[in-house]
Short mmCIF file of C-alpha atoms in Angstrom, two decimals:
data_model
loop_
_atom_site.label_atom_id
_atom_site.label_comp_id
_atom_site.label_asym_id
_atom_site.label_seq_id
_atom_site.Cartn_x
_atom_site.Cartn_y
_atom_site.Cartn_z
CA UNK A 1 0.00 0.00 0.00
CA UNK A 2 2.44 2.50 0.87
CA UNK A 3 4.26 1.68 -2.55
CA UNK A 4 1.44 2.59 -4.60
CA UNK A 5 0.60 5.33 -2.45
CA UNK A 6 4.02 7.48 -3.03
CA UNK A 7 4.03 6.10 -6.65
CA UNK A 8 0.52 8.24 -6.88
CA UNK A 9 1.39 10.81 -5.44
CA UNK A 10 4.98 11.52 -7.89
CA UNK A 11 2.71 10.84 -10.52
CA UNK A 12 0.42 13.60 -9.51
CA UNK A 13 2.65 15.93 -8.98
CA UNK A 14 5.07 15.33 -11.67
CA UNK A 15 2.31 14.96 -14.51
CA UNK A 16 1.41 18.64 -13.64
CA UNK A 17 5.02 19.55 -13.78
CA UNK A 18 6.33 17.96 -16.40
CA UNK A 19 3.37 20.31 -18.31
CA UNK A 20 4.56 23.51 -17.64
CA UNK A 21 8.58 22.66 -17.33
CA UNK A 22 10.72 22.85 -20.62
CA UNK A 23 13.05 19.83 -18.34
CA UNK A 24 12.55 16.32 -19.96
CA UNK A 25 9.74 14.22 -17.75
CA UNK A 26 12.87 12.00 -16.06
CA UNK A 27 14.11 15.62 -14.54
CA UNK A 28 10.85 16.60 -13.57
CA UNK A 29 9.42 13.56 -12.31
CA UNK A 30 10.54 11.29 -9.46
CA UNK A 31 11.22 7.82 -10.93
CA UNK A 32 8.33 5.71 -10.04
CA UNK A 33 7.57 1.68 -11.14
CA UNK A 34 4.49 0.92 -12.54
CA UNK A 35 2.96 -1.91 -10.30
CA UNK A 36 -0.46 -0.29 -9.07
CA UNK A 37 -1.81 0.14 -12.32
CA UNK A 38 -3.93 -2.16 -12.61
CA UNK A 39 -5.61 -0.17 -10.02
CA UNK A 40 -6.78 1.79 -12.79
CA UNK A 41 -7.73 -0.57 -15.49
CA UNK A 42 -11.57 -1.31 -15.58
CA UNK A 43 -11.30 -5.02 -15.86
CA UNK A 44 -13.00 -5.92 -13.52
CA UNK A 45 -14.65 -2.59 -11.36
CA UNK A 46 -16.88 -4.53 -9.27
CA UNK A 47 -13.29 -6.12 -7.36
CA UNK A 48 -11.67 -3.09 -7.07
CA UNK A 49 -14.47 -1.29 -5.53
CA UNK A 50 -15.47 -4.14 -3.26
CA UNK A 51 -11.15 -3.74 -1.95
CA UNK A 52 -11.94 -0.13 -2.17
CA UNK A 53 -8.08 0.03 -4.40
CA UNK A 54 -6.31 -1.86 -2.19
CA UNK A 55 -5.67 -5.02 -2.48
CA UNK A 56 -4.53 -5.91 0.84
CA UNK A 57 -7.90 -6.11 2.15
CA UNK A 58 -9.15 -8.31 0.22
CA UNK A 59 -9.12 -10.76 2.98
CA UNK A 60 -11.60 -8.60 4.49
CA UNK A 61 -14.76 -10.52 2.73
CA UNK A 62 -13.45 -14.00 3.73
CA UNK A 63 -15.36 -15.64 6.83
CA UNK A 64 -13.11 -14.50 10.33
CA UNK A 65 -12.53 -18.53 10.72
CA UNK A 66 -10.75 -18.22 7.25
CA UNK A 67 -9.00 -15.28 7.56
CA UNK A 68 -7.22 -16.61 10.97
CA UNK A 69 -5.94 -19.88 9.31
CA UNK A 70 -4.49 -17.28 6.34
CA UNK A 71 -2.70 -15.30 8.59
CA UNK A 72 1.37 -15.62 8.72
CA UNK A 73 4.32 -14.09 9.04
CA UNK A 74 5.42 -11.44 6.51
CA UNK A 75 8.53 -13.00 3.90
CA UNK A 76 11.40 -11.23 4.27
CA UNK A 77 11.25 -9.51 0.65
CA UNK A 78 7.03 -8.42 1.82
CA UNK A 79 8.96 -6.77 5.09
CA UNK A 80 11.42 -4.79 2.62
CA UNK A 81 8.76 -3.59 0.45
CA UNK A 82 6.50 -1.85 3.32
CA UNK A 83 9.72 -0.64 4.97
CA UNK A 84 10.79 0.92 1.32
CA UNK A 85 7.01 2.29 0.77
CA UNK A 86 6.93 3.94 4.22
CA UNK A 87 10.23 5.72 3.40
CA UNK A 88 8.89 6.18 -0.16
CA UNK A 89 6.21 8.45 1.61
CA UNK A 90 8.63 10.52 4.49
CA UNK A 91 11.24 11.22 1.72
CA UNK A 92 9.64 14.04 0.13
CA UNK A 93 8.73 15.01 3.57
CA UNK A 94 12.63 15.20 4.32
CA UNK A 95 12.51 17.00 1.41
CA UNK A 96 10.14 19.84 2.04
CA UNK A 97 12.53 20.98 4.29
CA UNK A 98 15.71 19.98 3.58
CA UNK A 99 16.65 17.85 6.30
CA UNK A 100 16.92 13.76 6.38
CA UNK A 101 15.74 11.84 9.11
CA UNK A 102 13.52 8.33 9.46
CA UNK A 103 11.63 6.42 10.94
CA UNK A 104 9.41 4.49 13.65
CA UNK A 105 9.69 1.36 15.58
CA UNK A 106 6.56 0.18 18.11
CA UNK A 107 7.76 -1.24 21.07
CA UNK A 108 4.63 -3.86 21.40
CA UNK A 109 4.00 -5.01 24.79
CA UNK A 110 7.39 -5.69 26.77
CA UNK A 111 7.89 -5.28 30.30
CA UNK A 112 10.32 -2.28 30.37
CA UNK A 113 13.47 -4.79 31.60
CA UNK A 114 12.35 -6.47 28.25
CA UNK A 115 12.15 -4.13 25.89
CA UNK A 116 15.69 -2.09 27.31
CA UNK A 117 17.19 -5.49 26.72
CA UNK A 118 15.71 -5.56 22.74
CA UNK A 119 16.67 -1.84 21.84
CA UNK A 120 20.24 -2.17 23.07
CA UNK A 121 19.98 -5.05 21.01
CA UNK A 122 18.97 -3.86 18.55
CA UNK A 123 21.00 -0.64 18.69
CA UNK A 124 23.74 -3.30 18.54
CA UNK A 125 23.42 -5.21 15.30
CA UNK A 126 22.41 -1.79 13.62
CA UNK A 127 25.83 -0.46 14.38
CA UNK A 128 27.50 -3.74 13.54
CA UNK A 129 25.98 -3.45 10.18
CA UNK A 130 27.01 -0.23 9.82
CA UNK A 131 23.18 1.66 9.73
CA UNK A 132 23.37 3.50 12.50
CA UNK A 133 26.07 6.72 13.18
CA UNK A 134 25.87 10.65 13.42
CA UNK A 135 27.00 10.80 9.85
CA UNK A 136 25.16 7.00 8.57
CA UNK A 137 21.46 7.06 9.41
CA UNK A 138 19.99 9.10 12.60
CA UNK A 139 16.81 7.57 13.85
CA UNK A 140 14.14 9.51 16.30
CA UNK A 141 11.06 8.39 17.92
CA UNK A 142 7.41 8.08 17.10
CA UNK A 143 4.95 5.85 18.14
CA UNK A 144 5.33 3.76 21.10
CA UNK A 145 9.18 5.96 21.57
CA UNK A 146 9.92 8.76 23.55
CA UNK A 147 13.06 9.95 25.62
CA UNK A 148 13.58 6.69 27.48
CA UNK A 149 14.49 4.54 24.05
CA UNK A 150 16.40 7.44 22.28
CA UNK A 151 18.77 7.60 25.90
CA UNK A 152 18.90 3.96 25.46
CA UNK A 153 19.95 3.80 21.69
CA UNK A 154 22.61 6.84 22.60
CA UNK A 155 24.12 5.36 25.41
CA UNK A 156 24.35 1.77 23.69
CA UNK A 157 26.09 3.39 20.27
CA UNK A 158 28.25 5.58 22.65
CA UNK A 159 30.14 2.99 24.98
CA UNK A 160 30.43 0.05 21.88
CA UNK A 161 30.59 1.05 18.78
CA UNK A 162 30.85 4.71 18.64
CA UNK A 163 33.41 4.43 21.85
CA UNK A 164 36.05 6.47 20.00
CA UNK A 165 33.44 8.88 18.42
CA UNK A 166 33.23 12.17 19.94
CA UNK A 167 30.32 13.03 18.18
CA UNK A 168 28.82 9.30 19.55
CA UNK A 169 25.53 11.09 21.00
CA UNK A 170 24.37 12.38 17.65
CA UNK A 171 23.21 8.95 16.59
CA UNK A 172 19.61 9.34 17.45
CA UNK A 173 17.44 12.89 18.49
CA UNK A 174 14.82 13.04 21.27
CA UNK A 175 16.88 12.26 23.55
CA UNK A 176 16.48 13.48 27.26
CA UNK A 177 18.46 16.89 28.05
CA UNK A 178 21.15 15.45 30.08
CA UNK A 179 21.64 13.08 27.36
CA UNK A 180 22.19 15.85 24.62
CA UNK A 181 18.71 16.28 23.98
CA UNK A 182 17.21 19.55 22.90
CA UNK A 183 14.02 21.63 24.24
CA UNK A 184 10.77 21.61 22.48
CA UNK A 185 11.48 18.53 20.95
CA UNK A 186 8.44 16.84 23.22
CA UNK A 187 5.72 19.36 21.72
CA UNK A 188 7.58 19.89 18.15
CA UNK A 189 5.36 17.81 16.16
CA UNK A 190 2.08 19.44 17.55
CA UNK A 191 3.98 22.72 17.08
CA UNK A 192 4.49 22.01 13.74
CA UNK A 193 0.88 20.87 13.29
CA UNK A 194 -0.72 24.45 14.49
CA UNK A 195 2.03 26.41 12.42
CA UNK A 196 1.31 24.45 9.23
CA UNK A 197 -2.58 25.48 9.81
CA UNK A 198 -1.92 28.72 10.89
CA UNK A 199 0.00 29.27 7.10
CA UNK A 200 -3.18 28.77 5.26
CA UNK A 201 -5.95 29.48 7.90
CA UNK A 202 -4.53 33.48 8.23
CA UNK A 203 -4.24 33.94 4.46
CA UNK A 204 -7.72 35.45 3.13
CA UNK A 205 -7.10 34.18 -0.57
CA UNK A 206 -6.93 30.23 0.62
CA UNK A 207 -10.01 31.10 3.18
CA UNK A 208 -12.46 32.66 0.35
CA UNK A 209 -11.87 29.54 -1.72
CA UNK A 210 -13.52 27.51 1.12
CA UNK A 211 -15.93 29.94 2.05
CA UNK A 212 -14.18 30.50 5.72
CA UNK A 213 -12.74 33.82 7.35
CA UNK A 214 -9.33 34.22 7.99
CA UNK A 215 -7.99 33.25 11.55
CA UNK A 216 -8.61 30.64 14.13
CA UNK A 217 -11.42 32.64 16.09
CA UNK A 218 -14.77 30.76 16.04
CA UNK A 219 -13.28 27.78 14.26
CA UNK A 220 -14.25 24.39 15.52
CA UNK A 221 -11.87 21.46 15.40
CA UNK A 222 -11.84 17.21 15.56
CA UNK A 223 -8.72 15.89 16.48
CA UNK A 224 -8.55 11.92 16.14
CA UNK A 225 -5.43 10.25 18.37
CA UNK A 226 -4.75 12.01 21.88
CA UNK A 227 -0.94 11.19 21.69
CA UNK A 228 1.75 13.63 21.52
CA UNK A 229 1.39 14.53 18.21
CA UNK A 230 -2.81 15.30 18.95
CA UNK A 231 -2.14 16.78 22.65
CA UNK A 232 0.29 19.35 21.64
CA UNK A 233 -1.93 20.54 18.45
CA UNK A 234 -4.80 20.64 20.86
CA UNK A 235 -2.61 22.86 23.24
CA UNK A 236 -1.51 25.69 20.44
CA UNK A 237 -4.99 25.62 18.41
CA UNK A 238 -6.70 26.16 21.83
CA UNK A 239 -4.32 29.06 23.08
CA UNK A 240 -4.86 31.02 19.34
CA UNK A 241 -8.92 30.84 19.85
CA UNK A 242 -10.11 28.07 18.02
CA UNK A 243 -12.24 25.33 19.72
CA UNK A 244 -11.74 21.25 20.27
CA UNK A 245 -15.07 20.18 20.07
CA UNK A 246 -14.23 16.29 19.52
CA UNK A 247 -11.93 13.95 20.53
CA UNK A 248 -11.37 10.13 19.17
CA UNK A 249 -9.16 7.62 21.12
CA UNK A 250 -8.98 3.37 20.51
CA UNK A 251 -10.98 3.20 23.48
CA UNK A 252 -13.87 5.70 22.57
CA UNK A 253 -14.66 9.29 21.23
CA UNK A 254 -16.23 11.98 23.66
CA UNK A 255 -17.81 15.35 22.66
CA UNK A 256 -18.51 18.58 23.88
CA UNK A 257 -19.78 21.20 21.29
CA UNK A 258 -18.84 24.18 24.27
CA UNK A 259 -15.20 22.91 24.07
CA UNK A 260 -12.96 20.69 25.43
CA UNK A 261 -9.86 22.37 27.91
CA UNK A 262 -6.23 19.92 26.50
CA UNK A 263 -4.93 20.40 29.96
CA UNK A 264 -8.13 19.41 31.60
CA UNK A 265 -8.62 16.17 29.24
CA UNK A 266 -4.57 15.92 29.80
CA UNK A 267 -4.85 15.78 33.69
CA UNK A 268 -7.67 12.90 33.44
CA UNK A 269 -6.30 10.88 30.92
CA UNK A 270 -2.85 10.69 33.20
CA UNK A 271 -5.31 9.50 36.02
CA UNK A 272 -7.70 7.37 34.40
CA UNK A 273 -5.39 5.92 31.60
CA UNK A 274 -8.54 6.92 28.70
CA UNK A 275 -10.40 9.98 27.51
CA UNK A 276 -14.00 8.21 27.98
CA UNK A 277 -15.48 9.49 30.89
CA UNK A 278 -14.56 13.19 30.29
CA UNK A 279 -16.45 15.68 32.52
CA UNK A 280 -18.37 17.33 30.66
CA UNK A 281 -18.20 15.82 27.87
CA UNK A 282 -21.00 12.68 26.54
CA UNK A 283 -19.94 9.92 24.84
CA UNK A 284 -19.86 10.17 20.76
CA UNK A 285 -21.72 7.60 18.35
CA UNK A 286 -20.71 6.79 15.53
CA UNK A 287 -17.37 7.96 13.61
CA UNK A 288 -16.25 11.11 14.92
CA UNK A 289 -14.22 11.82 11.36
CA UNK A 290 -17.28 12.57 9.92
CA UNK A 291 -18.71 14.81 12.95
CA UNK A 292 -19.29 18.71 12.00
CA UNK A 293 -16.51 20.74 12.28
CA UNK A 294 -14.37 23.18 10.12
CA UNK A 295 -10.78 21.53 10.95
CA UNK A 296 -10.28 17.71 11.05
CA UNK A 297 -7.04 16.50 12.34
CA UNK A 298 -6.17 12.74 12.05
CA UNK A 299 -3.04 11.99 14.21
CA UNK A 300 -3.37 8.42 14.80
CA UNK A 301 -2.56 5.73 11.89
CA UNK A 302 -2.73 5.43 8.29
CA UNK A 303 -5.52 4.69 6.15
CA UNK A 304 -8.02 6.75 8.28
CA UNK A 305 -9.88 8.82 5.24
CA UNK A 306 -10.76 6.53 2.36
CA UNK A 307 -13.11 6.35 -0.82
CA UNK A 308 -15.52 4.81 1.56
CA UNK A 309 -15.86 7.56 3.93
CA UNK A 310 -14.22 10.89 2.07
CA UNK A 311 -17.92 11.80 0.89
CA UNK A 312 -19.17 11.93 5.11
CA UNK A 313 -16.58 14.62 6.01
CA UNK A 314 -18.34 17.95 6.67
CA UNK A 315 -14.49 19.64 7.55
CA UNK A 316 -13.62 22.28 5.47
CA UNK A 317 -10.00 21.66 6.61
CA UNK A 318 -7.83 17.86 6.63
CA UNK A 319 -5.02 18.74 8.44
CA UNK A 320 -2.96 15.70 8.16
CA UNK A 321 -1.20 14.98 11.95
CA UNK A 322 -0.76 11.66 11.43
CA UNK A 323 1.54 9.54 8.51
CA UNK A 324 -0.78 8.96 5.29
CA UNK A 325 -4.07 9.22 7.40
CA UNK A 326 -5.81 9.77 3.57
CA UNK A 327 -5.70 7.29 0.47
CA UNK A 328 -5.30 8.75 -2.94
CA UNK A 329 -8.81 8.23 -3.81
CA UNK A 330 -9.79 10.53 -0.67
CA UNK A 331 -7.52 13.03 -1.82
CA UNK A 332 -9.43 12.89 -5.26
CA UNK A 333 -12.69 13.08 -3.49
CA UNK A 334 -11.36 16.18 -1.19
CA UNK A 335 -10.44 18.37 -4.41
CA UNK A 336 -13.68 17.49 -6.23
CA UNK A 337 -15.61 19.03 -2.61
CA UNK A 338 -13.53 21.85 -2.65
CA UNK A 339 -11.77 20.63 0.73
CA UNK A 340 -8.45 21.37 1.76
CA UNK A 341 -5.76 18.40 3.13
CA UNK A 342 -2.83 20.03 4.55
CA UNK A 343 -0.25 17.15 3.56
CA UNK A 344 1.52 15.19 6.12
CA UNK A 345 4.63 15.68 4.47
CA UNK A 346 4.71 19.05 5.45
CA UNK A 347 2.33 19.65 8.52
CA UNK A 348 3.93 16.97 10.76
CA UNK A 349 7.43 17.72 9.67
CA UNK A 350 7.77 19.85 13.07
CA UNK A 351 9.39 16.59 14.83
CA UNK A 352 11.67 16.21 12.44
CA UNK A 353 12.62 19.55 12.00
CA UNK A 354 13.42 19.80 15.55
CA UNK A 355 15.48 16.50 15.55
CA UNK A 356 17.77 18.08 12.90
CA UNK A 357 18.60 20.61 15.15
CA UNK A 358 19.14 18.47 18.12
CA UNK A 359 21.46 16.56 16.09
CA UNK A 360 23.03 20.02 14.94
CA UNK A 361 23.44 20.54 18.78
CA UNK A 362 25.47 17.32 19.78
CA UNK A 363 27.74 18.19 16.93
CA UNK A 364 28.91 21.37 17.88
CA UNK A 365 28.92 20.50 21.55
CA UNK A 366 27.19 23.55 22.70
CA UNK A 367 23.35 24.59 23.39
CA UNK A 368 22.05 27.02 21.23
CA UNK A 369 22.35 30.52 22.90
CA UNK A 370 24.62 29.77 25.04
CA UNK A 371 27.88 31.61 23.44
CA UNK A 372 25.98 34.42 22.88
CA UNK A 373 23.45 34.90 25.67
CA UNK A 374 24.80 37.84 28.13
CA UNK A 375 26.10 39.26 25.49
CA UNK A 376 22.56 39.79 23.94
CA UNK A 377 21.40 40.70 27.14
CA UNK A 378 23.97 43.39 27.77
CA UNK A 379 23.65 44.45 24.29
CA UNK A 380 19.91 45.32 25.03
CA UNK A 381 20.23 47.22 27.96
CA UNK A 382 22.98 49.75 26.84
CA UNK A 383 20.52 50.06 23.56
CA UNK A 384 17.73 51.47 26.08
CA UNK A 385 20.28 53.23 28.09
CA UNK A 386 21.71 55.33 24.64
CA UNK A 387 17.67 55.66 23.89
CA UNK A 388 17.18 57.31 27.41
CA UNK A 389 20.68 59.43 27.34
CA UNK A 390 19.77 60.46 24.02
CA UNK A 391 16.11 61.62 24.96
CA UNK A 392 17.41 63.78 27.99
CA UNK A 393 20.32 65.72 26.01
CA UNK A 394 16.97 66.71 23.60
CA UNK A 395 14.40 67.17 25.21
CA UNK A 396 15.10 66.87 29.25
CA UNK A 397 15.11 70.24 31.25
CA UNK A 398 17.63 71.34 33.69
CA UNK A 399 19.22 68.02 33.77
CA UNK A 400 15.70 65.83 34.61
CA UNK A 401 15.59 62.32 33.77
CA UNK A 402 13.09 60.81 31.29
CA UNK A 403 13.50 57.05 32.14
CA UNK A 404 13.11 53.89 29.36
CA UNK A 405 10.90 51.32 31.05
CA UNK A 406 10.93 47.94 29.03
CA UNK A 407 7.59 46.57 29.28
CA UNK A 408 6.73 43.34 30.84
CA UNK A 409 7.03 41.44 27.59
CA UNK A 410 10.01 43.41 26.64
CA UNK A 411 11.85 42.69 29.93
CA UNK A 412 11.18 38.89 28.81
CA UNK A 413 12.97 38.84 25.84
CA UNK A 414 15.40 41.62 26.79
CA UNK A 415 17.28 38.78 29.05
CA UNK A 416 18.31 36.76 25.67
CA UNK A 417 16.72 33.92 23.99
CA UNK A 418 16.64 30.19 25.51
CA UNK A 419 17.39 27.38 23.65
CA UNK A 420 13.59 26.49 23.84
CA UNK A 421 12.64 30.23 22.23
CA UNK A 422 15.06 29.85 19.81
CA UNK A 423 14.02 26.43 18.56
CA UNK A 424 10.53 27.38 18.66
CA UNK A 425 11.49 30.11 16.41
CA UNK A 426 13.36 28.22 13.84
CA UNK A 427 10.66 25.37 13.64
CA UNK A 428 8.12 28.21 12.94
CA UNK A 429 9.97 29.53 9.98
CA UNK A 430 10.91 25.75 8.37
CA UNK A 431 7.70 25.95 6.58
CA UNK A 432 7.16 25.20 2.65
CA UNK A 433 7.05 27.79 0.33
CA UNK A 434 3.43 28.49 -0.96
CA UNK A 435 5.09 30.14 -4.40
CA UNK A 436 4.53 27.50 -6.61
CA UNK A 437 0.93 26.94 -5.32
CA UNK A 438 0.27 30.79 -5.64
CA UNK A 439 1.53 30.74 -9.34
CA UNK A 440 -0.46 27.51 -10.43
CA UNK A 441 -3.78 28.51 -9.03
CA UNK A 442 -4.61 25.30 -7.02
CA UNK A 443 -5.95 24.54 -3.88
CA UNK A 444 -3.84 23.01 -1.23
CA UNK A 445 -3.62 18.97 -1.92
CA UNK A 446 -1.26 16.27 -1.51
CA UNK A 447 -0.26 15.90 -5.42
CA UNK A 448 0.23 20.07 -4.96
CA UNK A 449 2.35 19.93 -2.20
CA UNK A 450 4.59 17.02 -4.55
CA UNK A 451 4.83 19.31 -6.45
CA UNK A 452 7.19 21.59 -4.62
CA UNK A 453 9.34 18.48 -4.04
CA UNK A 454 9.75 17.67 -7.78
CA UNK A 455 10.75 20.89 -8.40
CA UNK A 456 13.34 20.60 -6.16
CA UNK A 457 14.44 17.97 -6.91
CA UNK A 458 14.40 18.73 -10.98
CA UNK A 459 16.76 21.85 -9.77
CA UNK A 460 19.19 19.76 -7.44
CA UNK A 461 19.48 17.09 -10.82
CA UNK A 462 19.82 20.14 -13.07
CA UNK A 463 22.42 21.91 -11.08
CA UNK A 464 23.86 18.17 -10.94
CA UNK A 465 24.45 17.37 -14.36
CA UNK A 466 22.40 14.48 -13.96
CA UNK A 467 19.54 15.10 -16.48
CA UNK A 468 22.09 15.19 -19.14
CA UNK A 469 22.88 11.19 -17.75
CA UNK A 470 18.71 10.57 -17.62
CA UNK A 471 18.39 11.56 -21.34
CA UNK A 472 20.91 9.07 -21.93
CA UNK A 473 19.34 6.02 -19.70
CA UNK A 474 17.18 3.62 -22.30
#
């Protein structure tokens, strides 16, 4: 699945490219294969509708009995395929931005002696085989991972393998603090989540096509998946105005059309280990996807918005949390309803962001701010002091004092910038570039947002030499 979904979505974007570019279709296309499609050939419409385009679930209309006697373990060249699909799909992510880090591992259920025992491990063979380093491959968490693995995986690579590396802790990002780690990384994916939105939802041009006004006050907003990823986007959509009306967990949804507090449903999910049960809140029937709202965020799994349910959504807004929550033939659907989907590939790309500048951090050995802070600092207060000197020569009589007060704010930020300010900072300005949406006219989609990608990386194989060496591939 995750094969034929990236092979879709090059297609898209490059089809459109290769249109308007005067590059030969190898530059301005990424290569793709051509296995899916016979997902598009009408010989037989009634299957493909009944599997809804994916094959895969197929199994689905087989009696339960049957289905457990089919089930086995995944061959070894079925594991390399999904592993190559789901990097298939973060690549152009990586690319968005300009930065190169994979992927997830879930942990499954381990007693925590158990599962220490499996990541150092695994941590281990990867460095025996030579796929693990701060200059080979840099893995950082995601599902089922936090701080506790990545401070495993460090300290492993650092006393074996990378004994003699000084640069040893820049293996692997989200790491705790005392382990090299960096702050904001907890809350940078939901970060990244509310900035993406906030791109599109404060420009009037992308609100008029959907028939919304500019801004987050009096918007309304699903999230599915109270993780990190759908906690922290709660937080920061919350704080700028707009309202959580809905929120969908494994265990059960809950809904409150007056609003529903993050650190409030925070607090009782610590205590009570679920969402259901929410003061305040009543228990929601049915599929809260398809619940009125104007912005849906699925950050749970993949595969959430599909042909099958695309046509219920009354959002105006998909903001993709989560990794491929919608199939291609959603996407198609979204466009043809005049509904926005904020691409994964760039609206979750706040973790990732913030991971390159953790690892950024371990290798020059110094937090960011930290060379520079009092200087900063000083240099603000003589700035008001020559503002206040200057003021009295002018316009001060008999010598009388006209004093600079900073303001509240202003005496915040006058002390310098911490590492957490400045990261926060950075991660809001790693955003795509809406130019070559702007000059094409198109709503915001998946195949759209591809698009930037290709042309990147047309103009990296350009600058290359390397379409010159595609023109002469058979």
């Amino acid at each position: 699945m995750f094969r034929y979904f990236g092979a879709r979505l090059t297609r898209g974007a490059g089809s459109v490219l290769a249109a308007d570019s005067a590059l030969p279709a190898s530059a301005s296309l990424l290569r793709h294969r051509g296995y899916s499609q016979a997902v598009d050939r009408d010989d037989d419409p009634n299957f493909f509708t009944m599997v809804e385009g994916f094959f895969d679930r197929g199994a689905a209309i087989v009696e339960d009995k049957l289905v457990q006697d089919l089930k086995t373990r995944d061959s070894p060249e079925q594991k390399m395929k999904t592993v190559r699909g789901i990097l298939r799909i973060i690549k152009p992510c990586n690319h968005v931005l300009s930065v190169s880090f994979p992927i997830k591992r879930d942990g499954g259920e381990w007693e925590d002696n158990e599962l220490e025992k499996i990541t150092r491990r695994f941590t281990v063979e990867l460095a025996k085989k030579g796929f693990i380093g701060p200059g080979i491959d840099v893995p950082a968490p995601d599902m089922s991972t936090g701080e506790r693995e990545m401070s495993w995986i460090a300290d492993t690579f650092a006393t074996t393998m990378g004994h003699y590396d000084i640069n040893a802790y820049a293996c692997v990002t989200g790491k705790p603090i005392s382990q090299g780690g960096i702050h904001g990384r907890i809350s940078a994916t939901g970060r990244g989540v509310f900035h993406g939105i906030e791109n599109f939802i404060n420009e009037a041009a992308y609100m008029s096509q959907l028939g919304m006004c500019p801004g987050f006050q009096d918007k309304t907003f699903v999230i599915q998946g109270f993780g990190n990823v759908g906690l922290h986007s709660m937080r920061y959509l919350h704080r700028f105005g707009a309202k959580c009306v809905g929120v969908a967990e494994m265990d059960g949804s809950i809904w409150n059309a007056n609003g529903i507090d993050p650190k409030e449903l925070e607090d009782y999910k610590l205590a009570n280990g679920t969402i259901v049960g929410f003061p305040g809140s009543t228990p929601y029937e049915g599929n809260l996807l398809e619940a009125e709202c104007d912005i849906l965020i699925p950050a749970a799994g993949e595969k959430q918005l599909t042909k099958s349910n695309a046509h219920k959504i009354k959002a105006k807004i998909v903001a993709e949390g989560a990794n491929g929550p919608t199939t291609p033939e959603a996407d198609r659907i979204f466009l043809e309803r005049n509904i926005m989907v904020i691409p994964d590939m760039y609206l979750n790309a706040g973790g990732v962001t913030v991971s390159y500048f953790e690892w950024l951090k371990n290798l020059n050995h110094v937090s960011y701010g930290r060379l520079t802070f009092k200087y900063e600092r000083d240099s603000n207060y003589h700035l008001l002091m020559s503002v206040q000197e200057s003021l009295e020569r002018k316009f001060g009589k008999h010598g009388g004092a006209i004093p600079i007060v900073p303001t509240s704010e202003f005496q915040e930020r006058i002390s310098g910038a911490s590492e957490k300010d400045i990261v926060h900072s950075a991660s809001s300005e790693s955003s795509i570039s809406v130019k070559t949406l702007n000059n094409k006219h198109l709503l915001l989609n998946i195949c759209h947002v591809n698009m930037n990608v290709s042309e990147k990386y047309s103009y990296m194989l350009k600058t290359s030499g390397m379409i010159l060496l595609l023109k002469l591939l058979p």
